Amino acid sequence: MNNSRTIEPLGIICFTFLFPGFYFYNFALGQGVAAPFLSGYFAPVALCLFLLIIRRWSRPGIMCTVNKATAFFFFILFLTLVRSAVDYSSQNSLEENSFSIWLAQGALYMALFYFVALFVSLPSKYQIPLIATLVLMCVCAYTTYSVSGRFEFPNSQYNNHISSYQGTGRSILVSAFMAFALSKSFYARAFVFYVAVLALFFNGSRSEFVFFVTSSLALETLQYHFRALRFIFPIAFACLAIYLIGGGQSSRILALVISPDSSASLIARGEYTAIAWDSISQSPIVGAPGDYVAKHGIGGYAHNLLSAWVNLGLLGILSYIAALWAIARKLLSTRQAHGLSAQWSMTFLLFATTVIGFVFAKNHGFMLFGLAVGFAAKPFDETG
């Protein structure tokens, strides 16, 4: 059996279930045309795909290089799981173990995304289906925006089972990145850009909106120099037009742009960062795992890479920085030869998003970090 032919189908199956499938499942729940799947969609589907990937991983035929980024990545996973196990063993109840479970879950999701990236290829034949999927996501996002101003179904009987707008925003973001990376003509990239911007605008996911706009414009500038300027100015006009079409429905993204000082989320993130620095100052070497949980709950972590220093210690945050540095060096060293390839573009988009997320918005369990390392682990000169 030719194993190379099984890699591409497995990759697209994983991508479809984890990103577009996740989005449309939650939309169907909100519309009442589907019932909840087990205790949730993402966890059981991720488990099934992870087992399938590990089974295929044992066979030859997967192009992967154990570079420095991969080595640091697996050390981070090891360090996280060890820290989780130590914390779990010291607690006496399930409630007290919520932090250790959260820590281990984040590591396993990053590992899954890493392996998914190894199996996903980027042939040009996926461009049209991806763009069509993105357009459909945008239409669905608009229907939810017209009701609640973000991806939310307040009147749905399954409201407690529906993902947050951050989860659906992640699905839009990754799908848009793949479509953008595969688009070679300026007009195709412009179309993908504007559809993705509108979809994320309607979805209400501010971080993902910033990730996409910043990363895609940076890639456009690197590859085509000043063409990125053609994208910038129409963004405001497009968002304003759709905002008016939506009957003046409030937008979380516009509200943040107009009055950032009044954002409760930004204020809370500033407080969490201050708490993280306080914990680090008291224990800079080994960190203070879960120190914030008692005060602010499981979500009270610093929304940046300081969370790695708190939870994994100095060795943890240095490993993250080293992995990101290794990816950056590979991108720079291969830009001349492969800078216009879809895989190089996808790796750059994910890398840029990870860096921005680790600085401003996401904790050390950011799943797209695993995707970035996985895409960087494959040779850039392979087909697709």
XYZ file of N, CA, C and O in Angstrom, residues 183-371:
756
model
N -4.056 31.291 -2.396
C -4.447 32.244 -3.439
C -3.208 32.950 -3.990
O -2.496 33.627 -3.250
N -2.972 32.800 -5.278
C -1.781 33.384 -5.898
C -2.051 34.720 -6.567
O -1.158 35.565 -6.637
N -3.257 34.924 -7.088
C -3.540 36.196 -7.741
C -3.935 37.247 -6.706
O -4.483 36.932 -5.647
N -3.663 38.508 -7.043
C -3.995 39.601 -6.129
C -5.484 39.656 -5.866
O -5.916 39.867 -4.719
N -6.296 39.473 -6.873
C -7.745 39.596 -6.718
C -8.307 38.470 -5.858
O -9.240 38.687 -5.073
N -7.740 37.272 -5.988
C -8.193 36.164 -5.139
C -7.852 36.428 -3.689
O -8.672 36.213 -2.783
N -6.631 36.928 -3.434
C -6.233 37.234 -2.062
C -7.081 38.369 -1.493
O -7.462 38.342 -0.320
N -7.374 39.369 -2.328
C -8.201 40.478 -1.865
C -9.596 39.990 -1.497
O -10.159 40.406 -0.473
N -10.142 39.098 -2.308
C -11.479 38.577 -2.023
C -11.485 37.788 -0.718
O -12.357 37.979 0.142
N -10.495 36.901 -0.548
C -10.389 36.118 0.684
C -10.219 37.048 1.875
O -10.844 36.852 2.934
N -9.397 38.057 1.715
C -9.127 38.989 2.809
C -10.410 39.658 3.285
O -10.714 39.680 4.479
N -11.181 40.203 2.367
C -12.375 40.946 2.757
C -13.467 40.037 3.302
O -14.158 40.398 4.262
N -13.616 38.856 2.715
C -14.618 37.918 3.239
C -14.251 37.503 4.656
O -15.104 37.445 5.548
N -12.963 37.204 4.896
C -12.510 36.800 6.235
C -12.676 37.927 7.240
O -13.103 37.708 8.386
N -12.335 39.149 6.825
C -12.486 40.311 7.708
C -13.946 40.474 8.126
O -14.263 40.685 9.308
N -14.856 40.352 7.167
C -16.275 40.503 7.472
C -16.774 39.362 8.348
O -17.562 39.572 9.274
N -16.325 38.136 8.056
C -16.756 36.983 8.852
C -16.320 37.128 10.303
O -17.101 36.880 11.234
N -15.077 37.545 10.529
C -14.579 37.728 11.892
C -15.234 38.935 12.558
O -15.473 38.928 13.769
N -15.531 39.960 11.775
C -16.239 41.130 12.286
C -17.619 40.728 12.796
O -18.024 41.079 13.902
N -18.358 39.974 11.994
C -19.686 39.518 12.390
C -19.606 38.545 13.560
O -20.467 38.534 14.436
N -18.559 37.714 13.569
C -18.410 36.711 14.626
C -18.150 37.370 15.982
O -18.485 36.811 17.027
N -17.527 38.549 15.961
C -17.272 39.276 17.206
C -15.999 38.887 17.913
O -15.773 39.312 19.051
N -15.146 38.093 17.253
C -13.900 37.649 17.887
C -12.797 38.664 17.606
O -12.189 38.660 16.538
N -12.546 39.532 18.559
C -11.629 40.651 18.360
C -10.187 40.203 18.160
O -9.482 40.718 17.289
N -9.736 39.254 18.977
C -8.347 38.799 18.859
C -8.087 38.187 17.495
O -7.096 38.504 16.827
N -8.995 37.301 17.054
C -8.827 36.640 15.760
C -8.903 37.649 14.619
O -8.228 37.486 13.595
N -9.722 38.670 14.772
C -9.808 39.731 13.773
C -8.453 40.413 13.622
O -7.952 40.606 12.508
N -7.838 40.763 14.747
C -6.524 41.410 14.723
C -5.470 40.457 14.176
O -4.598 40.857 13.377
N -5.529 39.187 14.575
C -4.566 38.203 14.086
C -4.593 38.131 12.561
O -3.539 38.153 11.906
N -5.792 38.016 12.002
C -5.888 37.839 10.555
C -5.439 39.083 9.809
O -4.646 38.997 8.870
N -5.947 40.232 10.203
C -5.602 41.465 9.500
C -4.097 41.717 9.559
O -3.451 41.981 8.539
N -3.516 41.614 10.746
C -2.094 41.911 10.917
C -1.210 40.903 10.191
O -0.280 41.282 9.466
N -1.497 39.607 10.357
C -0.653 38.569 9.759
C -0.754 38.561 8.240
O 0.262 38.435 7.544
N -1.958 38.689 7.705
C -2.127 38.646 6.248
C -1.523 39.882 5.585
O -0.911 39.785 4.511
N -1.652 41.049 6.205
C -1.042 42.250 5.648
C 0.481 42.168 5.727
O 1.186 42.636 4.820
N 1.002 41.577 6.789
C 2.462 41.396 6.904
C 2.969 40.463 5.815
O 4.012 40.715 5.190
N 2.228 39.381 5.556
C 2.628 38.447 4.493
C 2.552 39.119 3.134
O 3.460 38.955 2.298
N 1.494 39.870 2.899
C 1.348 40.566 1.625
C 2.491 41.553 1.413
O 3.021 41.687 0.308
N 2.895 42.220 2.464
C 4.001 43.174 2.369
C 5.319 42.463 2.066
O 6.119 42.910 1.235
N 5.560 41.334 2.724
C 6.792 40.582 2.503
C 6.875 40.029 1.088
O 7.919 40.075 0.450
N 5.761 39.506 0.596
C 5.775 38.848 -0.705
C 5.645 39.815 -1.873
O 6.245 39.616 -2.923
N 4.836 40.855 -1.670
C 4.547 41.754 -2.789
C 4.786 43.230 -2.435
O 4.241 44.118 -3.079
N 5.549 43.453 -1.399
C 5.973 44.786 -0.985
C 4.783 45.693 -0.682
O 4.059 45.423 0.260
N 4.527 46.702 -1.448
C 3.560 47.713 -1.044
C 2.126 47.415 -1.481
O 1.258 48.263 -1.341
N 1.867 46.242 -1.996
C 0.500 45.913 -2.366
C -0.420 45.858 -1.152
O -1.625 45.960 -1.270
N 0.169 45.669 0.008
C -0.645 45.581 1.228
C -1.434 46.862 1.458
O -2.508 46.839 2.069
N -0.904 47.985 0.961
C -1.607 49.257 1.148
C -2.976 49.252 0.485
O -3.891 49.963 0.906
N -3.145 48.425 -0.548
C -4.430 48.363 -1.227
C -5.505 47.722 -0.350
O -6.692 47.884 -0.602
N -5.060 46.957 0.636
C -6.016 46.269 1.495
C -6.500 47.150 2.652
O -7.598 46.980 3.144
N -5.642 48.068 3.098
C -5.868 48.696 4.397
C -7.084 49.609 4.435
O -7.986 49.426 5.257
N -7.117 50.578 3.548
C -8.157 51.597 3.653
C -9.578 51.063 3.448
O -10.510 51.527 4.120
N -9.804 50.104 2.546
C -11.177 49.606 2.383
C -11.714 48.842 3.582
O -12.919 48.600 3.656
N -10.853 48.440 4.513
C -11.338 47.666 5.657
C -12.370 48.466 6.442
O -13.462 47.979 6.745
N -12.019 49.693 6.775
C -12.922 50.525 7.567
C -14.230 50.770 6.834
O -15.311 50.700 7.430
N -14.128 51.006 5.529
C -15.343 51.268 4.757
C -16.224 50.025 4.677
O -17.453 50.108 4.785
N -15.614 48.866 4.491
C -16.379 47.626 4.410
C -17.078 47.337 5.736
O -18.275 47.003 5.771
N -16.352 47.463 6.845
C -16.941 47.194 8.162
C -18.052 48.193 8.478
O -19.104 47.823 9.005
N -17.820 49.457 8.128
C -18.832 50.474 8.396
C -20.087 50.217 7.565
O -21.213 50.356 8.057
N -19.905 49.825 6.300
C -21.050 49.559 5.433
C -21.886 48.407 5.971
O -23.123 48.499 6.051
N -21.224 47.333 6.365
C -21.965 46.189 6.886
C -22.586 46.524 8.236
O -23.679 46.073 8.581
N -21.888 47.354 8.997
C -22.441 47.801 10.281
C -23.762 48.552 10.066
O -24.745 48.336 10.777
N -23.788 49.409 9.054
C -25.004 50.149 8.750
C -26.087 49.249 8.174
O -27.268 49.386 8.487
N -25.671 48.291 7.338
C -26.624 47.343 6.772
C -27.269 46.525 7.884
O -28.445 46.171 7.839
N -26.478 46.250 8.926
C -26.983 45.469 10.054
C -27.896 46.260 10.959
O -28.237 45.797 12.047
N -28.293 47.450 10.546
C -29.240 48.230 11.327
C -28.628 48.869 12.551
O -29.309 49.139 13.540
N -27.303 49.096 12.505
C -26.672 49.738 13.652
C -26.442 48.783 14.810
O -26.219 49.201 15.934
N -26.490 47.468 14.526
C -26.241 46.477 15.573
C -24.861 46.720 16.190
O -23.879 46.945 15.477
N -24.784 46.694 17.499
C -23.528 46.976 18.184
C -22.467 45.964 17.800
O -22.746 44.790 17.602
N -21.250 46.421 17.675
C -20.131 45.554 17.319
C -19.056 45.650 18.380
O -18.649 46.748 18.768
N -18.583 44.514 18.845
C -17.538 44.488 19.847
C -16.238 45.045 19.272
O -15.450 45.669 19.974
N -15.993 44.795 17.992
C -14.751 45.237 17.365
C -14.745 46.746 17.190
O -13.769 47.428 17.518
N -15.846 47.311 16.680
C -15.925 48.756 16.527
C -15.881 49.453 17.883
O -15.268 50.513 18.030
N -16.530 48.853 18.875
C -16.527 49.446 20.212
C -15.113 49.508 20.776
O -14.726 50.482 21.426
N -14.318 48.459 20.496
C -12.935 48.445 20.979
C -12.102 49.511 20.283
O -11.263 50.170 20.906
N -12.353 49.698 18.972
C -11.601 50.703 18.212
C -11.965 52.113 18.670
O -11.099 52.969 18.858
N -13.257 52.350 18.877
C -13.740 53.681 19.233
C -13.380 54.051 20.671
O -12.959 55.164 20.969
N -13.531 53.077 21.585
C -13.287 53.381 23.004
C -12.569 52.234 23.690
O -13.162 51.468 24.459
N -11.258 52.079 23.418
C -10.517 50.967 24.023
C -10.419 51.050 25.538
O -10.330 50.028 26.217
N -10.436 52.241 26.082
C -10.290 52.410 27.535
C -11.487 51.863 28.312
O -11.376 51.587 29.505
N -12.614 51.717 27.625
C -13.817 51.244 28.307
C -14.003 49.736 28.185
O -15.001 49.195 28.651
N -13.045 49.056 27.561
C -13.159 47.614 27.365
C -12.880 46.877 28.674
O -11.765 46.940 29.212
N -13.893 46.176 29.182
C -13.720 45.417 30.426
C -12.688 44.311 30.237
O -11.934 43.980 31.163
N -12.632 43.757 29.020
C -11.676 42.686 28.742
C -10.240 43.190 28.831
O -9.381 42.537 29.434
N -9.965 44.338 28.235
C -8.611 44.892 28.286
C -8.216 45.253 29.711
O -7.064 45.044 30.115
N -9.159 45.782 30.463
C -8.877 46.147 31.860
C -8.536 44.901 32.672
O -7.566 44.877 33.445
N -9.338 43.837 32.476
C -9.101 42.589 33.205
C -7.762 41.973 32.820
O -7.025 41.466 33.678
N -7.409 42.041 31.530
C -6.140 41.470 31.087
C -4.961 42.212 31.703
O -3.938 41.609 32.024
N -5.118 43.518 31.854
C -4.065 44.283 32.519
C -3.886 43.851 33.961
O -2.756 43.730 34.459
N -4.995 43.584 34.639
C -4.935 43.124 36.024
C -4.294 41.741 36.114
O -3.485 41.481 37.009
N -4.660 40.858 35.189
C -4.098 39.499 35.197
C -2.588 39.534 34.945
O -1.831 38.749 35.537
N -2.161 40.430 34.083
C -0.732 40.551 33.801
C 0.021 41.050 35.039
O 1.121 40.568 35.353
N -0.563 42.007 35.747
C 0.066 42.524 36.968
C 0.183 41.419 38.015
O 1.215 41.308 38.708
N -0.850 40.590 38.129
C -0.820 39.470 39.076
C 0.261 38.469 38.674
O 0.973 37.915 39.523
N 0.397 38.245 37.359
C 1.425 37.316 36.880
C 2.820 37.808 37.239
O 3.665 37.029 37.708
N 3.078 39.091 37.043
C 4.388 39.640 37.400
C 4.650 39.515 38.898
O 5.783 39.253 39.321
N 3.620 39.697 39.691
C 3.772 39.563 41.138
C 4.143 38.125 41.506
O 5.028 37.894 42.346
N 3.479 37.143 40.864
C 3.784 35.725 41.122
C 5.201 35.396 40.678
O 5.935 34.662 41.360
N 5.603 35.921 39.520
C 6.942 35.663 38.992
C 8.013 36.257 39.897
O 9.062 35.634 40.136
N 7.761 37.450 40.418
C 8.746 38.093 41.288
C 8.986 37.298 42.563
O 10.079 37.333 43.136
N 7.969 36.562 43.001
C 8.091 35.768 44.216
C 8.737 34.408 43.964
O 9.345 33.829 44.857
N 8.591 33.914 42.713
C 9.172 32.612 42.387
C 9.600 32.590 40.926
O 8.942 31.973 40.082
N 10.705 33.273 40.594
C 11.085 33.443 39.184
C 11.611 32.175 38.509
O 11.543 32.072 37.287
N 12.109 31.223 39.269
C 12.721 30.034 38.664
C 11.686 28.947 38.373
O 11.557 28.483 37.233
N 10.965 28.543 39.376
C 10.009 27.438 39.193
C 8.601 27.929 38.891
O 7.728 27.146 38.539
N 8.358 29.244 39.009
C 7.034 29.774 38.752
C 6.084 29.530 39.909
O 6.488 29.062 40.982
N 4.814 29.832 39.674
C 3.781 29.627 40.690
C 2.550 29.053 40.011
O 1.568 29.764 39.787
N 2.583 27.772 39.640
C 1.512 27.164 38.844
C 0.127 27.343 39.468
O -0.091 26.974 40.623
N -0.781 27.909 38.698
C -2.153 28.054 39.159
C -2.333 29.011 40.315
O -3.378 28.996 40.969
N -1.351 29.854 40.560
C -1.424 30.774 41.699
C -2.631 31.710 41.603
O -3.160 32.155 42.614
N -3.062 31.989 40.373
C -4.157 32.935 40.137
C -5.542 32.308 40.276
O -6.544 33.015 40.359
N -5.620 30.988 40.291
C -6.920 30.300 40.250
C -7.783 30.648 41.451
O -8.986 30.898 41.321
N -7.181 30.681 42.632
C -7.957 30.960 43.842
C -8.575 32.356 43.819
O -9.662 32.568 44.351
N -7.903 33.302 43.154
C -8.395 34.682 43.130
C -9.357 34.955 41.980
O -10.376 35.622 42.155
N -9.021 34.438 40.790
C -9.797 34.807 39.606
C -10.331 33.606 38.817
O -10.870 33.793 37.722
N -10.172 32.411 39.337
C -10.685 31.253 38.627
C -9.714 30.750 37.579
O -8.635 31.327 37.366
N -10.113 29.694 36.871
C -9.229 29.039 35.913
C -8.882 29.954 34.745
O -7.848 29.796 34.096
N -9.742 30.937 34.451
C -9.484 31.840 33.336
C -8.750 33.106 33.719
O -8.612 34.019 32.899
N -8.233 33.166 34.934
C -7.561 34.368 35.405
C -6.088 34.420 35.088
O -5.336 35.149 35.750
N -5.626 33.652 34.098
C -4.216 33.639 33.716
C -3.869 34.908 32.938
O -4.739 35.590 32.378
N -2.589 35.216 32.877
C -2.118 36.325 32.049
C -2.353 35.967 30.590
O -1.966 34.884 30.141
N -2.991 36.860 29.854
C -3.295 36.593 28.448
C -2.103 36.965 27.569
O -2.180 37.781 26.651
N -0.987 36.339 27.875
C 0.249 36.498 27.115
C 1.202 35.388 27.550
O 0.823 34.497 28.324
N 2.431 35.444 27.071
C 3.371 34.357 27.351
C 3.879 34.356 28.784
O 4.538 33.396 29.208
N 3.560 35.379 29.559
C 3.897 35.338 30.983
C 3.207 34.169 31.675
O 3.678 33.676 32.706
N 2.085 33.713 31.098
C 1.393 32.560 31.672
C 2.287 31.324 31.683
O 2.187 30.483 32.577
N 3.188 31.215 30.681
C 4.129 30.089 30.663
C 5.138 30.211 31.791
O 5.529 29.206 32.403
N 5.561 31.414 32.084
C 6.518 31.624 33.173
C 5.866 31.276 34.514
O 6.471 30.631 35.375
N 4.605 31.678 34.685
C 3.903 31.386 35.930
C 3.677 29.891 36.088
O 3.933 29.311 37.157
N 3.193 29.227 35.033
C 2.788 27.821 35.140
C 3.918 26.825 34.929
O 3.880 25.723 35.472
N 4.932 27.205 34.132
C 5.997 26.258 33.788
C 7.376 26.709 34.254
O 8.354 25.990 34.059
N 7.456 27.870 34.838
C 8.736 28.354 35.330
C 9.588 28.993 34.241
O 9.186 29.104 33.078
N 10.776 29.416 34.617
C 11.683 30.101 33.696
C 12.053 29.205 32.519
O 12.140 29.666 31.371
N 12.271 27.911 32.780
C 12.621 26.982 31.708
C 11.497 26.887 30.682
O 11.748 26.751 29.471
N 10.264 26.991 31.137
C 9.126 26.903 30.238
C 9.064 28.069 29.272
O 8.954 27.875 28.056
N 9.135 29.290 29.775
C 9.020 30.450 28.882
C 10.228 30.544 27.948
O 10.088 30.926 26.775
N 11.414 30.160 28.423
C 12.597 30.171 27.553
C 12.447 29.154 26.421
O 12.900 29.396 25.292
N 11.808 28.019 26.698
C 11.585 27.005 25.663
C 10.626 27.523 24.594
O 10.817 27.264 23.396
N 9.598 28.241 25.011
C 8.674 28.842 24.044
C 9.405 29.843 23.152
O 9.242 29.837 21.919
N 10.191 30.704 23.775
C 10.917 31.720 23.009
C 11.895 31.063 22.033
O 12.030 31.484 20.880
N 12.559 29.995 22.483
C 13.514 29.286 21.628
C 12.809 28.637 20.438
O 13.322 28.659 19.310
N 11.624 28.059 20.673
C 10.870 27.434 19.584
C 10.445 28.474 18.551
O 10.555 28.250 17.337
N 9.963 29.619 19.019
C 9.552 30.682 18.104
C 10.755 31.228 17.322
O 10.648 31.518 16.119
N 11.875 31.353 18.001
C 13.088 31.827 17.334
C 13.533 30.850 16.252
O 13.953 31.264 15.162
N 13.405 29.549 16.520
C 13.786 28.529 15.537
C 12.883 28.594 14.303
O 13.348 28.443 13.168
N 11.587 28.798 14.517
C 10.665 28.931 13.382
C 11.015 30.176 12.565
O 11.039 30.144 11.325
N 11.298 31.275 13.249
C 11.646 32.521 12.558
C 12.900 32.343 11.705
O 12.959 32.811 10.559
N 13.883 31.658 12.239
C 15.128 31.433 11.491
C 14.882 30.574 10.261
O 15.444 30.829 9.191
N 14.007 29.561 10.389
C 13.718 28.720 9.226
C 12.980 29.517 8.158
O 13.250 29.382 6.960
N 12.034 30.345 8.572
C 11.305 31.170 7.613
C 12.254 32.118 6.872
O 12.158 32.288 5.651
N 13.168 32.731 7.613
C 14.107 33.663 7.000
C 15.070 32.947 6.055
O 15.373 33.460 4.965
N 15.537 31.779 6.452
C 16.526 31.062 5.636
C 15.921 30.460 4.375
O 16.643 30.178 3.413
N 14.618 30.257 4.347
C 13.968 29.644 3.181
C 13.131 30.628 2.372
O 12.526 30.247 1.372
N 13.111 31.887 2.794
C 12.248 32.860 2.114
C 12.632 33.057 0.651
O 11.769 33.144 -0.222
N 13.929 33.114 0.360
C 14.378 33.364 -1.003
C 13.931 32.258 -1.947
O 13.496 32.521 -3.075
N 14.017 31.017 -1.486
C 13.697 29.880 -2.356
C 12.215 29.514 -2.357
O 11.685 29.087 -3.382
N 11.547 29.669 -1.217
C 10.176 29.163 -1.098
C 9.185 30.194 -0.574
O 8.080 29.842 -0.183
N 9.563 31.477 -0.590
C 8.719 32.515 0.000
C 7.359 32.684 -0.631
O 6.458 33.254 -0.015
N 7.188 32.196 -1.860
C 5.890 32.310 -2.528
C 5.076 31.022 -2.469
O 3.962 30.969 -3.005
N 5.614 29.986 -1.818
C 4.890 28.722 -1.744
C 3.769 28.807 -0.717
O 3.812 29.606 0.224
N 2.761 27.962 -0.896
C 1.613 27.970 0.007
C 2.013 27.557 1.416
O 1.529 28.121 2.405
N 2.927 26.574 1.523
C 3.312 26.110 2.855
C 4.123 27.162 3.601
O 3.932 27.368 4.803
N 5.021 27.843 2.895
C 5.785 28.911 3.555
C 4.832 29.996 4.023
O 4.958 30.508 5.144
N 3.869 30.346 3.181
C 2.901 31.384 3.537
C 2.076 30.973 4.748
O 1.859 31.774 5.664
N 1.619 29.721 4.765
C 0.809 29.237 5.881
C 1.621 29.235 7.171
O 1.124 29.635 8.238
N 2.866 28.807 7.072
C 3.733 28.792 8.256
C 3.943 30.207 8.780
O 3.891 30.449 9.997
N 4.170 31.147 7.872
C 4.370 32.535 8.290
C 3.119 33.094 8.958
O 3.204 33.770 9.996
N 1.955 32.851 8.381
C 0.700 33.358 8.946
C 0.486 32.829 10.365
O 0.106 33.570 11.273
N 0.721 31.538 10.548
C 0.542 30.929 11.863
C 1.601 31.421 12.855
O 1.307 31.654 14.028
N 2.828 31.573 12.375
C 3.901 32.079 13.241
C 3.608 33.507 13.694
O 3.711 33.822 14.891
N 3.220 34.369 12.754
C 2.921 35.753 13.098
C 1.760 35.834 14.082
O 1.789 36.604 15.053
N 0.738 35.019 13.851
C -0.416 34.998 14.747
C -0.018 34.529 16.141
O -0.466 35.079 17.152
N 0.831 33.507 16.210
C 1.277 32.995 17.508
C 2.058 34.054 18.282
O 1.852 34.242 19.486
N 2.940 34.753 17.591
C 3.728 35.803 18.252
C 2.811 36.904 18.784
O 2.922 37.324 19.945
N 1.878 37.357 17.937
C 0.955 38.409 18.374
C 0.102 37.919 19.540
O -0.118 38.632 20.522
N -0.377 36.670 19.436
C -1.200 36.105 20.499
C -0.455 35.991 21.810
O -0.997 36.323 22.873
N 0.800 35.563 21.751
C 1.590 35.410 22.966
C 1.963 36.755 23.598
O 2.272 36.820 24.779
N 1.947 37.796 22.809
C 2.276 39.122 23.347
C 1.046 39.807 23.935
O 1.117 40.431 24.998
N -0.109 39.650 23.267
C -1.267 40.465 23.640
C -2.502 39.707 24.122
O -3.309 40.279 24.847
N -2.690 38.438 23.703
C -4.040 37.893 23.864
C -4.165 36.469 24.376
O -5.196 36.124 24.952
N -3.191 35.598 24.175
C -3.389 34.174 24.438
C -2.431 33.633 25.488
O -1.320 34.144 25.666
N -2.859 32.554 26.161
C -1.990 31.909 27.148
C -1.072 30.911 26.460
O -1.156 30.691 25.244
N -0.212 30.271 27.227
C 0.801 29.396 26.641
C 0.226 28.127 26.016
O 0.929 27.405 25.317
N -1.071 27.863 26.233
C -1.714 26.708 25.610
C -2.361 27.032 24.278
O -3.201 26.267 23.793
N -1.986 28.157 23.655
C -2.551 28.586 22.373
C -2.366 27.492 21.336
O -1.246 27.155 20.957
N -3.476 26.918 20.847
C -3.403 25.739 19.990
C -2.729 26.002 18.648
O -2.110 25.110 18.069
N -2.823 27.230 18.139
C -2.222 27.524 16.840
C -0.694 27.486 16.895
O -0.040 27.391 15.857
N -0.133 27.534 18.090
C 1.315 27.338 18.239
C 1.692 25.949 17.740
O 2.708 25.771 17.048
N 0.871 24.949 18.064
C 1.128 23.596 17.579
C 1.058 23.510 16.067
O 1.869 22.824 15.430
N 0.093 24.203 15.457
C -0.005 24.229 13.994
C 1.236 24.870 13.381
O 1.774 24.383 12.383
